[in-house]
Short mmCIF file of C-alpha atoms in Angstrom, two decimals:
data_model
loop_
_atom_site.label_atom_id
_atom_site.label_comp_id
_atom_site.label_asym_id
_atom_site.label_seq_id
_atom_site.Cartn_x
_atom_site.Cartn_y
_atom_site.Cartn_z
CA MET A 1 110.90 113.32 91.16
CA GLY A 2 110.27 111.00 88.25
CA PHE A 3 106.97 110.23 86.54
CA VAL A 4 106.01 107.30 84.38
CA GLY A 5 104.75 108.55 81.03
CA THR A 6 101.12 107.70 81.68
CA ALA A 7 101.13 109.83 84.88
CA THR A 8 103.00 112.79 83.43
CA TYR A 9 100.02 114.78 82.17
CA ALA A 10 97.70 114.44 85.19
CA VAL A 11 99.84 113.88 88.30
CA LEU A 12 102.88 116.05 87.52
CA PRO A 13 101.00 119.37 87.08
CA SER A 14 98.92 118.82 90.23
CA LEU A 15 101.94 117.91 92.32
CA ALA A 16 104.02 120.81 90.99
CA THR A 17 101.26 123.27 91.93
CA ALA A 18 100.84 121.75 95.41
CA LEU A 19 104.58 121.89 96.07
CA ARG A 20 104.74 125.53 95.05
CA ASP A 21 101.79 126.47 97.26
CA GLU A 22 102.36 124.26 100.32
CA LEU A 23 106.05 123.36 100.43
CA PRO A 24 107.90 126.31 98.88
CA MET A 25 111.11 125.33 100.70
CA ILE A 26 111.39 122.25 98.44
CA GLU A 27 112.90 122.81 94.99
CA PRO A 28 111.70 119.83 92.94
CA ASP A 29 113.47 118.47 89.89
CA LEU A 30 110.49 117.07 87.95
CA ARG A 31 111.11 114.61 85.13
CA GLY A 32 108.29 113.19 83.03
CA GLU A 33 107.74 110.58 80.32
CA MET A 34 109.93 107.87 81.87
CA LEU A 35 109.44 104.11 81.81
CA THR A 36 109.13 102.23 85.10
CA PRO A 37 112.47 100.34 84.67
CA ASP A 38 114.28 103.66 84.17
CA LEU A 39 112.59 105.13 87.23
CA ILE A 40 113.68 102.17 89.36
CA ALA A 41 117.23 102.56 88.05
CA GLY A 42 117.12 106.24 89.02
CA LEU A 43 116.17 105.38 92.59
CA ARG A 44 119.01 102.87 92.78
CA ASP A 45 121.68 105.27 91.49
CA ARG A 46 120.22 108.12 93.60
CA SER A 47 119.53 110.41 90.66
CA LEU A 48 115.91 110.20 91.84
CA ASP A 49 114.43 110.34 95.33
CA LEU A 50 110.81 109.57 94.46
CA ALA A 51 109.21 107.92 91.44
CA PHE A 52 105.64 107.41 90.24
CA ILE A 53 105.60 103.94 88.69
CA ARG A 54 103.30 101.24 87.34
CA PRO A 55 103.51 97.99 89.38
CA PRO A 56 104.38 95.20 89.59
CA VAL A 57 107.95 95.88 90.70
CA GLY A 58 109.77 93.31 92.79
CA ASP A 59 112.66 95.08 94.51
CA PRO A 60 113.31 94.51 98.23
CA ASP A 61 115.36 97.72 98.43
CA LEU A 62 112.36 99.93 97.62
CA ASP A 63 109.27 101.02 99.55
CA ILE A 64 106.29 100.97 97.17
CA THR A 65 102.90 102.48 98.01
CA ILE A 66 99.89 101.81 95.77
CA LEU A 67 98.14 105.17 95.32
CA ARG A 68 95.17 104.34 93.11
CA ARG A 69 93.73 102.03 90.49
CA GLU A 70 92.75 103.39 87.09
CA PRO A 71 90.59 101.80 84.39
CA LEU A 72 92.15 101.26 81.00
CA LEU A 73 90.72 103.31 78.13
CA ALA A 74 90.86 102.71 74.40
CA VAL A 75 92.40 105.54 72.36
CA LEU A 76 90.83 105.71 68.90
CA PRO A 77 91.10 108.07 65.94
CA ASP A 78 88.10 110.39 65.75
CA THR A 79 87.26 108.79 62.41
CA HIS A 80 87.11 105.23 63.77
CA VAL A 81 83.76 103.47 63.43
CA LEU A 82 83.64 102.89 67.22
CA ALA A 83 84.73 106.40 68.23
CA GLY A 84 81.14 107.47 68.88
CA ASP A 85 80.25 104.51 71.10
CA ALA A 86 79.85 105.00 74.85
CA GLU A 87 81.99 101.89 75.51
CA VAL A 88 84.26 99.73 73.37
CA ASN A 89 84.48 95.95 73.52
CA LEU A 90 88.17 95.13 73.34
CA ALA A 91 87.44 91.99 71.35
CA ALA A 92 86.07 94.20 68.55
CA LEU A 93 89.60 95.59 68.06
CA ARG A 94 91.23 92.22 67.41
CA ASP A 95 92.09 92.98 63.77
CA GLU A 96 93.39 96.51 64.40
CA PRO A 97 97.05 97.59 64.62
CA PHE A 98 98.06 98.65 68.14
CA ILE A 99 100.49 101.27 69.43
CA SER A 100 102.23 100.74 72.76
CA TYR A 101 105.43 101.29 74.75
CA PRO A 102 108.76 99.56 74.03
CA SER A 103 108.85 95.85 74.87
CA HIS A 104 112.67 95.66 74.93
CA GLN A 105 112.74 97.99 77.95
CA ARG A 106 110.28 95.79 79.89
CA SER A 107 107.51 98.39 79.89
CA VAL A 108 104.81 97.47 82.42
CA MET A 109 102.14 98.93 80.12
CA TYR A 110 103.31 96.86 77.15
CA ALA A 111 102.80 93.69 79.20
CA LYS A 112 99.45 95.00 80.47
CA VAL A 113 98.18 95.61 76.93
CA LEU A 114 99.13 92.09 75.87
CA ASP A 115 97.47 90.63 78.98
CA SER A 116 94.24 92.58 78.40
CA CYS A 117 94.08 91.51 74.76
CA HIS A 118 94.79 87.90 75.71
CA ARG A 119 91.89 87.87 78.18
CA ALA A 120 89.70 89.35 75.44
CA GLY A 121 90.59 86.35 73.26
CA PHE A 122 93.28 87.61 70.89
CA ARG A 123 96.86 88.81 70.47
CA PRO A 124 97.47 92.01 68.46
CA GLN A 125 98.77 91.13 65.01
CA ARG A 126 100.97 94.21 64.88
CA ILE A 127 102.22 96.54 67.64
CA GLN A 128 104.05 99.75 66.77
CA GLN A 129 106.27 100.73 69.70
CA VAL A 130 106.82 104.35 70.79
CA ALA A 131 108.74 105.74 73.76
CA GLU A 132 106.49 108.60 74.89
CA THR A 133 102.81 108.93 75.75
CA SER A 134 102.42 112.10 73.70
CA THR A 135 103.82 110.31 70.64
CA LEU A 136 101.50 107.36 71.29
CA VAL A 137 98.35 109.51 71.34
CA ALA A 138 99.55 111.59 68.37
CA SER A 139 100.14 108.38 66.40
CA VAL A 140 96.58 107.28 67.12
CA ALA A 141 95.29 110.68 65.97
CA ALA A 142 97.25 110.20 62.74
CA GLY A 143 95.44 106.92 62.12
CA LEU A 144 98.46 104.66 62.61
CA GLY A 145 96.69 102.37 65.09
CA LEU A 146 94.84 102.12 68.40
CA ALA A 147 96.09 102.11 71.99
CA LEU A 148 95.15 101.15 75.52
CA VAL A 149 96.11 103.65 78.24
CA PRO A 150 95.31 104.36 81.91
CA GLU A 151 92.49 106.82 82.52
CA ALA A 152 94.89 109.59 83.62
CA VAL A 153 96.23 109.88 80.06
CA GLN A 154 93.00 111.51 78.89
CA ALA A 155 94.33 114.72 80.48
CA LEU A 156 96.47 114.84 77.32
CA ARG A 157 94.18 116.26 74.64
CA ILE A 158 95.37 115.86 71.05
CA SER A 159 93.13 116.77 68.12
CA GLY A 160 92.07 113.69 66.17
CA ALA A 161 92.20 111.23 69.09
CA THR A 162 89.34 110.23 71.38
CA TYR A 163 89.25 108.19 74.61
CA ARG A 164 86.59 105.55 75.24
CA PRO A 165 85.97 103.26 78.27
CA LEU A 166 86.29 99.52 77.78
CA VAL A 167 83.42 97.12 78.40
CA GLN A 168 85.94 94.84 80.17
CA GLN A 169 86.63 97.29 83.06
CA ASP A 170 90.33 96.39 83.16
CA VAL A 171 92.49 98.34 85.62
CA VAL A 172 96.13 99.31 86.17
CA GLU A 173 97.75 100.56 89.38
CA LEU A 174 99.72 103.74 90.03
CA ALA A 175 102.29 103.61 92.84
CA VAL A 176 104.96 105.81 94.39
CA ALA A 177 108.39 104.30 95.08
CA THR A 178 111.25 105.46 97.31
CA ARG A 179 114.42 103.85 98.60
CA ALA A 180 113.67 101.62 101.57
CA GLY A 181 114.29 103.38 104.87
CA ASP A 182 114.66 106.86 103.32
CA ASP A 183 113.09 109.02 106.03
CA ALA A 184 114.30 112.44 104.86
CA PRO A 185 111.80 115.02 106.21
CA PRO A 186 111.17 116.78 102.84
CA LEU A 187 110.50 113.44 101.17
CA ARG A 188 108.08 112.42 103.93
CA ARG A 189 106.20 115.70 103.64
CA VAL A 190 105.69 115.11 99.92
CA LEU A 191 104.51 111.55 100.57
CA ASP A 192 102.09 112.79 103.23
CA MET A 193 100.30 115.04 100.72
CA LEU A 194 99.84 112.47 97.95
CA PRO A 195 96.62 110.73 99.14
CA ARG A 196 94.87 114.10 99.50
CA LEU A 197 96.30 115.43 96.24
CA LEU A 198 95.14 112.42 94.22
CA ALA A 199 91.75 112.01 95.90
CA GLY A 200 88.88 112.25 93.44
CA THR A 201 91.02 112.21 90.29
CA THR A 202 90.12 108.59 89.52
CA ASP A 203 89.39 105.39 91.48
CA GLU A 204 91.53 106.19 94.51
CA LEU A 205 92.01 103.64 97.26
CA PRO A 206 89.89 104.07 100.40
CA ASP A 207 91.25 105.83 103.51
CA SER A 208 94.92 104.80 103.46
CA PRO A 209 96.96 103.59 100.45
CA THR A 210 98.43 100.09 100.29
CA VAL A 211 102.04 100.17 101.48
CA LEU A 212 104.52 97.49 100.39
CA LEU A 213 107.65 97.87 102.50
CA GLY A 214 111.01 96.79 101.17
CA ARG A 215 113.96 95.49 103.15
CA GLY A 216 115.12 98.00 105.76
CA ALA A 217 112.01 100.16 105.42
CA GLY A 218 111.82 103.17 107.68
CA PRO A 219 109.05 104.14 110.09
CA PRO A 220 105.73 105.65 108.97
CA ALA A 221 105.66 109.22 107.71
CA ARG A 222 105.60 111.85 110.42
CA PRO A 223 102.82 114.39 109.86
CA GLY A 224 104.06 117.95 109.98
CA SER A 225 107.76 117.07 109.84
CA THR A 226 109.94 119.70 108.18
CA GLY A 227 113.19 119.88 106.32
CA ASP A 228 115.29 122.20 104.22
CA CYS A 229 116.75 119.97 101.50
CA ALA A 230 115.53 119.83 97.93
CA ALA A 231 113.78 116.75 96.55
CA ALA A 232 114.65 115.36 93.13
CA PHE A 233 112.11 113.32 91.11
CA PRO A 234 112.54 111.54 87.69
CA ARG A 235 110.10 111.19 84.85
#
């Protein structure tokens, strides 16, 4: 199983615990801190069976299910003048250096940060690019800049960095992707548990998640189906 970097510190531990307790016959290969393009590539080359990604992803050979929507948070150094505020107006950060994910690898979050800043009326003058979420938050703590991250990232606690909601209430989606038509019983059992596992952790979708079926998509998950093969997941 693979996890986008911004889901590594909240979703991966919860899922690993649930698999150990409820599906001990599955031996997961859990890989964290991956970018969405790398996760999609892993599904295509079959090094991954399931991936937690950040949409949008346009690939007709994948089944993509939107799991939840998370608000974006500002990550500030503890010493920042706005660190003590209950909310931060993104426009107030227009002259600050930003830290984000690599643009050359088509990071979904990099594009989301630029879009959010654009709608707040500015473009960051300087963006330092880092590959991993832990490095991003550590760089903020060191005073190298500010960042925008999904709410789930606040599970990563690093001394010197603080998370603050944005006045703008901007959101980003978390989705799970599999190969279209892959109906392996162990995979379906993992997919069946995700809505319950993620319920209450942030702004989850009501009742049933949004399912975007790719070309050749298989039938709905079968509750209670079993299997004996191991599931592999990338970061």
